[in-house]
Coordinates of C-alpha atoms and ligand atoms in Angstrom, one line a residue:
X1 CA 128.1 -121.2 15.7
X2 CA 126.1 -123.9 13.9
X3 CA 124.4 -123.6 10.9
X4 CA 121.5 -125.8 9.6
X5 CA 120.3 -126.1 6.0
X6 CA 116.4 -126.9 5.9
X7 CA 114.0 -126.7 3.1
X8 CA 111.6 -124.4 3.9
X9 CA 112.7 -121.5 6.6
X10 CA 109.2 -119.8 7.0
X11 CA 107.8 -122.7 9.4
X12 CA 110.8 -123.4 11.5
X13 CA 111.3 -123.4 15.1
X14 CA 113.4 -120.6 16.0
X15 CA 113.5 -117.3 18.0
X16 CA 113.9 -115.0 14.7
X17 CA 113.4 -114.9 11.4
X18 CA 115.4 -112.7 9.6
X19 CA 113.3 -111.4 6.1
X20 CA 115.3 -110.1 3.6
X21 CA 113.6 -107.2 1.6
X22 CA 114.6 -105.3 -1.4
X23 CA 114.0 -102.1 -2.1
X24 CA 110.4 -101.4 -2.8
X25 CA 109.1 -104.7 -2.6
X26 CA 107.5 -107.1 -0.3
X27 CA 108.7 -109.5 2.0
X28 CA 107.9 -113.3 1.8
X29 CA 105.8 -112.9 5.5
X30 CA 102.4 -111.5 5.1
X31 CA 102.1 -110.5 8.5
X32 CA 106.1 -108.1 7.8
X33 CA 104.1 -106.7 5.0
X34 CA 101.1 -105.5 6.6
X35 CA 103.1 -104.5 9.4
X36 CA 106.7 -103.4 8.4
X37 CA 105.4 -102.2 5.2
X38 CA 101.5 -101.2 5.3
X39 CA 101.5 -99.4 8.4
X40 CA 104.6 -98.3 9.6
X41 CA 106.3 -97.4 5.5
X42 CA 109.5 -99.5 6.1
X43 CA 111.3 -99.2 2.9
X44 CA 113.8 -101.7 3.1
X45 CA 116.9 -99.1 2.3
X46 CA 120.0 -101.0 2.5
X47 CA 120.9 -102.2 6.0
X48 CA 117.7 -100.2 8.0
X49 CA 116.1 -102.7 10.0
X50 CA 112.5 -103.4 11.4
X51 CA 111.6 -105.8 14.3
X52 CA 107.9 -107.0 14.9
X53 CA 106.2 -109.2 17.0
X54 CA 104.4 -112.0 15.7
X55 CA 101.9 -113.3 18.5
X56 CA 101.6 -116.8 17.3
X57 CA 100.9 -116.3 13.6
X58 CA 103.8 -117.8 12.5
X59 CA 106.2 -120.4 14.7
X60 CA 109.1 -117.9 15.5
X61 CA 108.5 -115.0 17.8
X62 CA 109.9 -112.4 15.8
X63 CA 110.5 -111.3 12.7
X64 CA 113.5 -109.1 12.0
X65 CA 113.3 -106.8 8.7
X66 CA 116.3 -106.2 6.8
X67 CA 116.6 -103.8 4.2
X68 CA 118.7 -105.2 1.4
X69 CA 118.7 -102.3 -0.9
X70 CA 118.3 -102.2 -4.9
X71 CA 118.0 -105.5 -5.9
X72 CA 119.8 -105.5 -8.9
X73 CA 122.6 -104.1 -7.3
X74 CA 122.6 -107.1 -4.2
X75 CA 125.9 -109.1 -4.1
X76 CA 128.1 -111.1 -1.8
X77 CA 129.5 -108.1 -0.3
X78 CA 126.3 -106.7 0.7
X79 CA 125.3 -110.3 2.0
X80 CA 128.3 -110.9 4.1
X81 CA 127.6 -106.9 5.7
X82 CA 123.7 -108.2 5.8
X83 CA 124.0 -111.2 7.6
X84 CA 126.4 -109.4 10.5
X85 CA 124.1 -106.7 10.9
X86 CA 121.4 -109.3 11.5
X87 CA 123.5 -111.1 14.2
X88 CA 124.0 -108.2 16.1
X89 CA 120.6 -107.1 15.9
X90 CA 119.8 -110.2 17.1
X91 CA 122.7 -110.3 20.0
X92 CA 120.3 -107.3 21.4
X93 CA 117.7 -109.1 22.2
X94 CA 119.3 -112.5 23.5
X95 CA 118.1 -114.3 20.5
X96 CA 120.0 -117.4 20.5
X97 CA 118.4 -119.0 16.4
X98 CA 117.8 -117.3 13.8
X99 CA 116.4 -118.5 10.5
X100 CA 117.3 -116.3 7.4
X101 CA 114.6 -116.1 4.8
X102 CA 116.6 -114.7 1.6
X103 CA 115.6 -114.5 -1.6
X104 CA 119.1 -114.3 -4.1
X105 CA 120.2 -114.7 -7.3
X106 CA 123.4 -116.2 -6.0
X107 CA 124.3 -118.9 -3.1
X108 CA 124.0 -116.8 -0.4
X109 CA 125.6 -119.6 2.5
X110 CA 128.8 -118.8 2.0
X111 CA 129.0 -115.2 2.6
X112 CA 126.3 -115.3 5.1
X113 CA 128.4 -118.2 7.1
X114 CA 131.5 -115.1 7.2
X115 CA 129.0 -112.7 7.7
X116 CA 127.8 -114.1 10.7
X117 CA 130.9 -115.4 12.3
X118 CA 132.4 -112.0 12.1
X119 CA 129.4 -110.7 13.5
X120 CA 129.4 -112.9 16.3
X121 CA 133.0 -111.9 17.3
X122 CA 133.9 -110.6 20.5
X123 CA 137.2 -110.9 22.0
X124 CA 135.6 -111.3 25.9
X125 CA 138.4 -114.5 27.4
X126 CA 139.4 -111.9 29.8
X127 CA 135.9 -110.8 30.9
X128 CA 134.1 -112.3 33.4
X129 CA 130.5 -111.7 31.9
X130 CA 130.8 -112.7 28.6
X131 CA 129.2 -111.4 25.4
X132 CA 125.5 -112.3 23.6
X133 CA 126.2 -114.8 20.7
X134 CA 124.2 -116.2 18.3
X135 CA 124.2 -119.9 18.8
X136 CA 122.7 -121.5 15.8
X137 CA 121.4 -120.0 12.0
X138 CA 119.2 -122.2 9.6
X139 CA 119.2 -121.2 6.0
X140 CA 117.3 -122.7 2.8
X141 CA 119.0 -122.8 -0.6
X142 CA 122.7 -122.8 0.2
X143 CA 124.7 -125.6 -0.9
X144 CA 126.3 -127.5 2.1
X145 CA 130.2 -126.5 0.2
X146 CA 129.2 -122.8 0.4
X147 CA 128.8 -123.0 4.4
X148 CA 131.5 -125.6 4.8
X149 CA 134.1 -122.8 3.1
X150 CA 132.4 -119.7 4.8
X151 CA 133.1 -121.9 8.4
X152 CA 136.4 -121.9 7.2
X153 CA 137.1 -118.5 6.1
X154 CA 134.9 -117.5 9.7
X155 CA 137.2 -119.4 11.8
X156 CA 140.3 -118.1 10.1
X157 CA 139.3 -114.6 10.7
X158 CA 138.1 -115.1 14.4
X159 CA 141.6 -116.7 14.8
X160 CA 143.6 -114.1 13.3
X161 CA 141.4 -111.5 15.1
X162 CA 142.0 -113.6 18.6
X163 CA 145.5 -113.6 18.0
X164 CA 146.0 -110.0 17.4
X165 CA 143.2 -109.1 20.3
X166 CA 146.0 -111.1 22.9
X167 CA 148.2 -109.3 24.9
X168 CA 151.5 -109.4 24.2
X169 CA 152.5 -111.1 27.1
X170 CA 150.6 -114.0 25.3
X171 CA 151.0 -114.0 21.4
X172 CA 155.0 -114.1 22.2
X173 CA 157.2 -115.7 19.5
X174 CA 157.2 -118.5 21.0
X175 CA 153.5 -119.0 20.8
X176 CA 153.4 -118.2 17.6
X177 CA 155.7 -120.7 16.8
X178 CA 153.7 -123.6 18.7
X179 CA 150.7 -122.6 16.9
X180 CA 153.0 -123.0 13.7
X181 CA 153.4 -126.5 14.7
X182 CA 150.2 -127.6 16.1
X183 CA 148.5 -127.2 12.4
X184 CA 147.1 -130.3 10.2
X185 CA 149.2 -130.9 7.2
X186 CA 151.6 -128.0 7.7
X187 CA 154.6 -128.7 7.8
X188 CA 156.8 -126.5 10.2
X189 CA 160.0 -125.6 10.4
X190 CA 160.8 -123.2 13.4
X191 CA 164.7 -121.8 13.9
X192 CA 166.1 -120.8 17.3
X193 CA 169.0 -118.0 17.5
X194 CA 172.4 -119.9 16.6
X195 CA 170.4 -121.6 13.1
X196 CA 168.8 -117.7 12.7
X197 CA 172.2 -116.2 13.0
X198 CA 173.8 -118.6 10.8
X199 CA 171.3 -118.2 7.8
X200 CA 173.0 -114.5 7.6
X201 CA 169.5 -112.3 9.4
X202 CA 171.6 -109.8 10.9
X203 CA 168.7 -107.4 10.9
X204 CA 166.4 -109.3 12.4
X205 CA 168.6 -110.4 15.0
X206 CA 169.3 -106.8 15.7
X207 CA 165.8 -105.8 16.3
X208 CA 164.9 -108.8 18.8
X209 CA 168.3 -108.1 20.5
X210 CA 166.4 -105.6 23.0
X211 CA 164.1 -108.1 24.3
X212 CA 164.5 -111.5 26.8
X213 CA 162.2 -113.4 24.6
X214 CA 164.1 -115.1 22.2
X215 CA 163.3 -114.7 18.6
X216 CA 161.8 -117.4 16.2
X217 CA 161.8 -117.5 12.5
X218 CA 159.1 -119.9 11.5
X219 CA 158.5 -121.7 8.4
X220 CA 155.2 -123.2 7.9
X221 CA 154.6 -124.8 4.6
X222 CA 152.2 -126.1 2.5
X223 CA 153.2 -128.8 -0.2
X224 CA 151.2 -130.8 -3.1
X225 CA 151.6 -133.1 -6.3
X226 CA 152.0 -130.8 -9.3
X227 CA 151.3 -127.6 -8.0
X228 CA 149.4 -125.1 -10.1
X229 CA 151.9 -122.5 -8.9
X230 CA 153.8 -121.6 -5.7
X231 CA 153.0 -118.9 -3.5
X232 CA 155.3 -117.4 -0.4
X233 CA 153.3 -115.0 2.0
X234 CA 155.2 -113.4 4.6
X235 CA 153.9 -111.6 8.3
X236 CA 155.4 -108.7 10.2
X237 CA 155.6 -110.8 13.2
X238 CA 156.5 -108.1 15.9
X239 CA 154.8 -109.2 19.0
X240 CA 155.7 -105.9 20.6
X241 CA 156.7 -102.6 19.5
X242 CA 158.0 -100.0 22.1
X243 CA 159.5 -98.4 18.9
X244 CA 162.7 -99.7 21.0
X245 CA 165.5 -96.9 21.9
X246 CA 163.5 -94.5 20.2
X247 CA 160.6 -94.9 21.9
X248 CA 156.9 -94.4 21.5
X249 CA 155.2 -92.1 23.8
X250 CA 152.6 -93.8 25.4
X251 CA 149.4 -93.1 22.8
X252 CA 150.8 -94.7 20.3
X253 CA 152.4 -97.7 21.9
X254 CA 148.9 -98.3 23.2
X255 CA 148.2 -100.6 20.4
X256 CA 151.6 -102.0 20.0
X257 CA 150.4 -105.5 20.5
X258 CA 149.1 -105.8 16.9
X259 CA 152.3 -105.4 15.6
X260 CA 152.0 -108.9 14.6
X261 CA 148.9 -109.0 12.7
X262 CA 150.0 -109.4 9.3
X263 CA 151.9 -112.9 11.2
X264 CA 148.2 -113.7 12.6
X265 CA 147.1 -113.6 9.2
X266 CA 149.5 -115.9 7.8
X267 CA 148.9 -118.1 10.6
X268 CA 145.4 -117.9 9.8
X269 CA 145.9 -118.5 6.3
X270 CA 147.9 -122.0 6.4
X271 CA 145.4 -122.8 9.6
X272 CA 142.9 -122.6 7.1
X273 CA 144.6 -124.6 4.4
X274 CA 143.5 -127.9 5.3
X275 CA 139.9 -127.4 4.7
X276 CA 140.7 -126.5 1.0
X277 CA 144.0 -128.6 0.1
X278 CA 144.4 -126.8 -2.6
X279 CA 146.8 -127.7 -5.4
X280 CA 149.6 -124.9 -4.6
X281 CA 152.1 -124.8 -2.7
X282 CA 152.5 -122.2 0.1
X283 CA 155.1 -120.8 2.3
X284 CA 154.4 -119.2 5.7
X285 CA 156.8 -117.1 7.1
X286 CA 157.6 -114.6 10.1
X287 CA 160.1 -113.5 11.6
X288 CA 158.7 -113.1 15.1
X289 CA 160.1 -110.9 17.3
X290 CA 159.4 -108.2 20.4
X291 CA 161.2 -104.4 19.5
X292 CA 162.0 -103.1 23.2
X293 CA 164.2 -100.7 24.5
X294 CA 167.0 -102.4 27.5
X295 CA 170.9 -102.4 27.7
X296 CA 171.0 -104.8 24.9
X297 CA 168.7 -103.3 22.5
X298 CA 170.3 -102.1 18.4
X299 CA 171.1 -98.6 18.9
X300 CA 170.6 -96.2 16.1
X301 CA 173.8 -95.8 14.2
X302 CA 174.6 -99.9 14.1
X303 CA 175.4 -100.8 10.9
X304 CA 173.8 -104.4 10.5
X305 CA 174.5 -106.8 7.7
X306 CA 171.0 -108.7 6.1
X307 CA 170.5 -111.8 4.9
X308 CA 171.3 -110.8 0.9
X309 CA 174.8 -108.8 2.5
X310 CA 173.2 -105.5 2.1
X311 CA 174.4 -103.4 4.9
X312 CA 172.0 -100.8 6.4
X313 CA 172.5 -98.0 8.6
X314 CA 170.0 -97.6 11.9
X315 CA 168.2 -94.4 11.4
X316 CA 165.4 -94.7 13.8
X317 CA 164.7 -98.0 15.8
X318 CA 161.2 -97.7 15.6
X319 CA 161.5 -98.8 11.7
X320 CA 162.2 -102.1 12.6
X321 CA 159.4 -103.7 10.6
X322 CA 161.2 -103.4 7.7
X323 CA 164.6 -104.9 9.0
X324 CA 163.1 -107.9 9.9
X325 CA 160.9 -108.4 6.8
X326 CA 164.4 -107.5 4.9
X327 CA 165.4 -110.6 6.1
X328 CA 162.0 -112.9 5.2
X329 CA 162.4 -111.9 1.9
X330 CA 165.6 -112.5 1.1
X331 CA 164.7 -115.9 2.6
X332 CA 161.6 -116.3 0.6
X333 CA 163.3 -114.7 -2.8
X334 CA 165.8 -117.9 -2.5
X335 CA 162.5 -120.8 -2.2
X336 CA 162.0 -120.9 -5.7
X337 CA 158.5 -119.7 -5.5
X338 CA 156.6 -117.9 -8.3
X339 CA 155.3 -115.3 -6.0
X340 CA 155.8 -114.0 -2.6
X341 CA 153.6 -111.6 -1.2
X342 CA 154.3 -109.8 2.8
X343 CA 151.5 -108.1 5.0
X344 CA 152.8 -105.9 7.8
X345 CA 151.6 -103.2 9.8
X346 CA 154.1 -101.0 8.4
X347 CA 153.9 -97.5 8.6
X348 CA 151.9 -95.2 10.4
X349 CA 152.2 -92.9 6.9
X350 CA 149.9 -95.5 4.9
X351 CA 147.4 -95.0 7.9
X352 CA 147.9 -91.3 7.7
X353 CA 147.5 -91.7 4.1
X354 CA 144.7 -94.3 3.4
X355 CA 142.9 -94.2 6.8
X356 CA 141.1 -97.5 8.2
X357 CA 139.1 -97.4 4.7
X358 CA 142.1 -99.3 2.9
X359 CA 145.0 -101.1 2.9
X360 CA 148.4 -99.6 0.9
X361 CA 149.6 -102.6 -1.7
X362 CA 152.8 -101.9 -3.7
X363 CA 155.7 -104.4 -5.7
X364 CA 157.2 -104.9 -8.5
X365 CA 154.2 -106.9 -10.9
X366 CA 151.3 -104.7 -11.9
X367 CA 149.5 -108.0 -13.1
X368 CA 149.5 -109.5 -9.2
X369 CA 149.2 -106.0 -7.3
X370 CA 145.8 -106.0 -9.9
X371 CA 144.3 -109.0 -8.9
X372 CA 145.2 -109.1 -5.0
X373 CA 143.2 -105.5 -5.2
X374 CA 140.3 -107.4 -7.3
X375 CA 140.2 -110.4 -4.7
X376 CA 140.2 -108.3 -1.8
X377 CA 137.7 -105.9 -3.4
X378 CA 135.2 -108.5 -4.1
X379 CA 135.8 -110.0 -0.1
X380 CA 135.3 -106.5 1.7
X381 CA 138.9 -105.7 1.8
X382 CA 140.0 -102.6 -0.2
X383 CA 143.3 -102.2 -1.2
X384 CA 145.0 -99.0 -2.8
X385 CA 148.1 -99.0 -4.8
X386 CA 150.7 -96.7 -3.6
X387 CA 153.8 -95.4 -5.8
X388 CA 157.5 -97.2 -6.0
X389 CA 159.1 -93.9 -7.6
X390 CA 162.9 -94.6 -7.8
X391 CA 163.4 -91.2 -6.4
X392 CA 162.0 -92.3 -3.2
X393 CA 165.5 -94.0 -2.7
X394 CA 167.5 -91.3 -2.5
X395 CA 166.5 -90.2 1.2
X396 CA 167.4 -93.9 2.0
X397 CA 171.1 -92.7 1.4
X398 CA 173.6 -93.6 4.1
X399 CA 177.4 -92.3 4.4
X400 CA 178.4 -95.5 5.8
X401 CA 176.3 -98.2 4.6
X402 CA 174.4 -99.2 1.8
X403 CA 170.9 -97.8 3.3
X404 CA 169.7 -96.2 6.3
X405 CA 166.4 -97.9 7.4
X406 CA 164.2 -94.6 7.4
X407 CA 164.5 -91.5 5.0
X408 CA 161.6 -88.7 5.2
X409 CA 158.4 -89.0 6.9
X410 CA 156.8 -87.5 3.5
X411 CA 155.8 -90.4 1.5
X412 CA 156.6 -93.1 4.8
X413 CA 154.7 -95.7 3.1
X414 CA 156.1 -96.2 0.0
X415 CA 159.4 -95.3 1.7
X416 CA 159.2 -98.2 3.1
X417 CA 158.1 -100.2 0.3
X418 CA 161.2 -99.1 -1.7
X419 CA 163.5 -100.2 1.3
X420 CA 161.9 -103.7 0.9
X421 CA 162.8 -103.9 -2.3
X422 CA 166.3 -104.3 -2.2
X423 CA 165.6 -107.7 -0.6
X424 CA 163.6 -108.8 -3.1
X425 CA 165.4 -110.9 -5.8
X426 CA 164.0 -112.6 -9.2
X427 CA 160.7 -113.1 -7.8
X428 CA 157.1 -111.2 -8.3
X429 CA 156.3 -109.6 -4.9
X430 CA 153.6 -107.5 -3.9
X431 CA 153.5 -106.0 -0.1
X432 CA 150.8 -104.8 1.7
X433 CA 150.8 -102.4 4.6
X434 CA 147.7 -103.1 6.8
X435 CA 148.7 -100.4 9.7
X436 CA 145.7 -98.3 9.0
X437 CA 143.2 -101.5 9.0
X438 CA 144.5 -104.7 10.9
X439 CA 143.1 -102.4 14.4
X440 CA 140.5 -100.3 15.0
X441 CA 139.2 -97.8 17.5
X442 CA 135.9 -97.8 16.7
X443 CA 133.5 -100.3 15.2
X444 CA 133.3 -100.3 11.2
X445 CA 131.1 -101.6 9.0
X446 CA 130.7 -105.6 10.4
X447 CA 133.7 -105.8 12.5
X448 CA 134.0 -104.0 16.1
X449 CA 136.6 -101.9 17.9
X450 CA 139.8 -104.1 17.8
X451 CA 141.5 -106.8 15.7
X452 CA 139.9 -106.6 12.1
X453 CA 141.9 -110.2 11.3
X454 CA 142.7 -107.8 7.9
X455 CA 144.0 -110.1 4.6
X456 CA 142.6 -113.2 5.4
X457 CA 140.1 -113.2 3.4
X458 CA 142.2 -111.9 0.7
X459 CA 145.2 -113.9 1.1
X460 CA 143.2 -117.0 1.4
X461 CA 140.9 -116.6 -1.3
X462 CA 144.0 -115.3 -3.7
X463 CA 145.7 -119.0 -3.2
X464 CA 142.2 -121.0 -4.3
X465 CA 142.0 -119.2 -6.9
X466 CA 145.6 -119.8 -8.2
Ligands
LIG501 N1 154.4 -100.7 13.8 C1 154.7 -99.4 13.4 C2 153.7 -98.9 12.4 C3 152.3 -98.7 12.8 C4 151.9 -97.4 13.3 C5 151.4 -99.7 12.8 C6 150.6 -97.2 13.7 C7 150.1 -99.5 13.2 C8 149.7 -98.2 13.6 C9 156.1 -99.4 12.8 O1 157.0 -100.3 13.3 C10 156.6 -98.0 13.0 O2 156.8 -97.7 14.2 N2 156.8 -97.2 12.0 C11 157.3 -95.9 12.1 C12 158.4 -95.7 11.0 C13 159.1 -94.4 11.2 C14 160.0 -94.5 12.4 C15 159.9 -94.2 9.9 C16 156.2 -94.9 11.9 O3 155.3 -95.2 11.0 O4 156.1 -93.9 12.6
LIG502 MN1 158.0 -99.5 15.0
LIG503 ZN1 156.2 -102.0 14.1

């Protein structure tokens, strides 16, 4: 999508304008306030919308009222869920240019820019008829910087959400890795079997065991002069999950191909880097694997040895995110970062628990769980803190190993989190469990049925701002 900066939007060429109008006040278009207003009592309630004709009188052919709500109350947010609304308003219609007339108090290109491109989104590769886009928006007072970084953040999203909208027979481990590699100014490691079995991950080995597609750990990274501080984020990268021996009946393996959206993120993330440089240094990593049930697949009761020499006990195959994130962290806890953060599709619990509304974020620094729940509040991405009781360990108890790799299905999510703990060493780490929000099944707020591309906007806007 392009977008145009111009100095005055009201006498444009273009096929809609797009008023914005607070609550209880009047539009910049005469002919939207007679109409709109006057006559029909459009109120401009946040997010109602009013299309009218305009016969000639101005030189687009419509005009498209938005309500913006209360205008003291207007912020990015709002903008952002604005600007989507408008696009697929607009989508209806076959408009192709819009121009948006906004009056703010803020610089409105940059989460009008996101707006938009999530808006615009529709995973249709596969379809023969494809969907209605937008083509082109033109604005007036944004700063070319505000839609330069909402392209960015729009095409990190639309990549994350492509990536986990592909089938798994496409967003294998191996892609993932190529992708790895094919980014500007990212430097990319990516280990093959014998070098992942000989860095000690015997519990991620175990889970890929099941499945022909060989596994790749991949380790993108990010480096600078003087960094400000260095930051290690780490993605569930598992590109199926049958649940393995213990298999999934069928509705829930339905959606098993975004298992890896927390590594579609991070791919997203250091994608994105480039356009920012920013002065910290960042670590990508996933261990990318499928989970499938075969003759060679880790059997519940193997006893397999992680990274750190913790031995752990296989409850229930399906828990395999947490084995092979076991494993990234151990590997990330020994990079000499100052903080590593994870983002996995976990647990079903933190969906059971927080719905699609929010993500779960737990670890071991208040300060940093704080302000990852501030940065993603103030990008549309609500996070809730779950517990770490210590008590949560105890149905983690194995006879024969150090830890089983499931406990009781009470409490699943922080369950979890406590099991990923003991992989965590000397290092402030936060995770977040994005089962309930990296998919959805029905459209929500801007984004549609499908991949939501969930943290990027968090993660990405929590390293600028290190
Ligand atoms: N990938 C799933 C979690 C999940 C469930 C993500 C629903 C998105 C939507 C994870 O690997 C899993 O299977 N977890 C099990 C753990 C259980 C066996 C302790 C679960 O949540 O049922
Ligand atoms: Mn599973
Ligand atoms: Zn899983």
């Amino acid at each position: 999508m392009e977008i145009k900066i111009v100095s005055d939007v009201r006498n444009t060429e273009c096929d809609v304008i797009v008023a914005g109008l607070y609550e209880g006040e009047q539009t910049a278009h005469e002919i939207a306030n007679t109409y709109a207003i006057e006559k029909d009592g459009f109120k401009g309630k946040f997010g109602q919308t009013y299309l009218l004709q305009t016969y000639g009188a101005i030189p687009a052919a419509k005009i498209l009222v938005i309500g913006l709500g209360k205008r003291d109350e207007f912020n990015e947010n709002k903008m952002r869920e604005i600007s989507a609304k408008a696009v697929k308003k607009c989508q209806q219609i076959k408009a192709k240019t819009l121009a948006y007339d906004f009056e703010t108090s803020f610089d409105y290109g940059w989460s009008a820019t996101i707006g938009a491109m999530i808006g615009n989104y529709a995973f249709d590769k596969y379809k023969s008829e494809k969907a209605d886009r937008v083509d082109k928006i033109i604005m007036s007072n944004v700063s070319e910087d505000s839609i330069k970084s909402g392209k960015a953040f729009g095409d990190a999203m639309t990549f994350a959400r492509d990536l986990a909208n592909e089938p798994a027979e496409f967003a294998t481990p191996e892609k993932l890795a190529e992708y790895a590699k094919s980014f500007d100014g990212i430097e990319t490691e990516v280990s093959d079997y014998e070098k992942i079995k000989n860095m000690g991950m015997g519990a991620f080995l175990a889970v890929a065991q099941g499945s022909p597609k060989p596994p790749k750990f991949i380790h993108m990274k990010h480096y600078c002069e003087n960094p400000k501080k260095k930051i290690a984020i780490i993605g569930k990268g598992i590109c199926f999950d049958s649940g393995g021996l213990d298999i999934k009946p069928p509705s829930s393996m339905l959606t098993m191909k975004d298992d890896m959206s927390g590594a579609a993120c991070v791919l997203a993330v250091m994608r994105a880097l480039k356009e920012f440089n920013p002065q910290v240094e960042v670590h990508g990593i996933i261990a990318a694997c499928e989970n499938m049930p075969s003759g060679t697949s880790y059997k519940p009761g193997d006893i397999l040895t992680a990274k750190n020499g913790k031995t752990i006990e296989v409850d229930n195959t399906d828990a395999e995110g947490r084995l092979t994130l076991a494993d990234a962290l151990c590997f990330a806890s020994e990079l000499g970062v100052d903080e590593v953060i994870d983002i996995a599709t976990l647990t079903g619990a933190c969906m059971v628990a927080l719905g699609t509304v929010a993500a779960g974020i737990m670890g071991n620094d208040d300060d940093m769980i704080a302000r990852l729940i501030e940065t993603g509040d103030k990008n549309g991405e609500t996070m809730w803190k779950l517990p770490m009781f210590p008590e949560y360990k105890d149905s983690l108890k194995s006879d024969i190993a150090d830890m089983k790799n499931t406990g009781s299905r009470n409490g699943g999510a922080s369950i979890a989190g406590v099991f990923l703990k003991e992989f965590v060493k000397d290092v402030k780490w936060a995770h977040i469990d994005i089962a309930g929000v990296a998919y959805l099944d029905k459209p929500q707020k801007e984004l549609i049925k499908g991949a939501t591309g969930a943290g990027v906007r968090t993660l990405l806007n929590y390293i600028l701002q290190a």
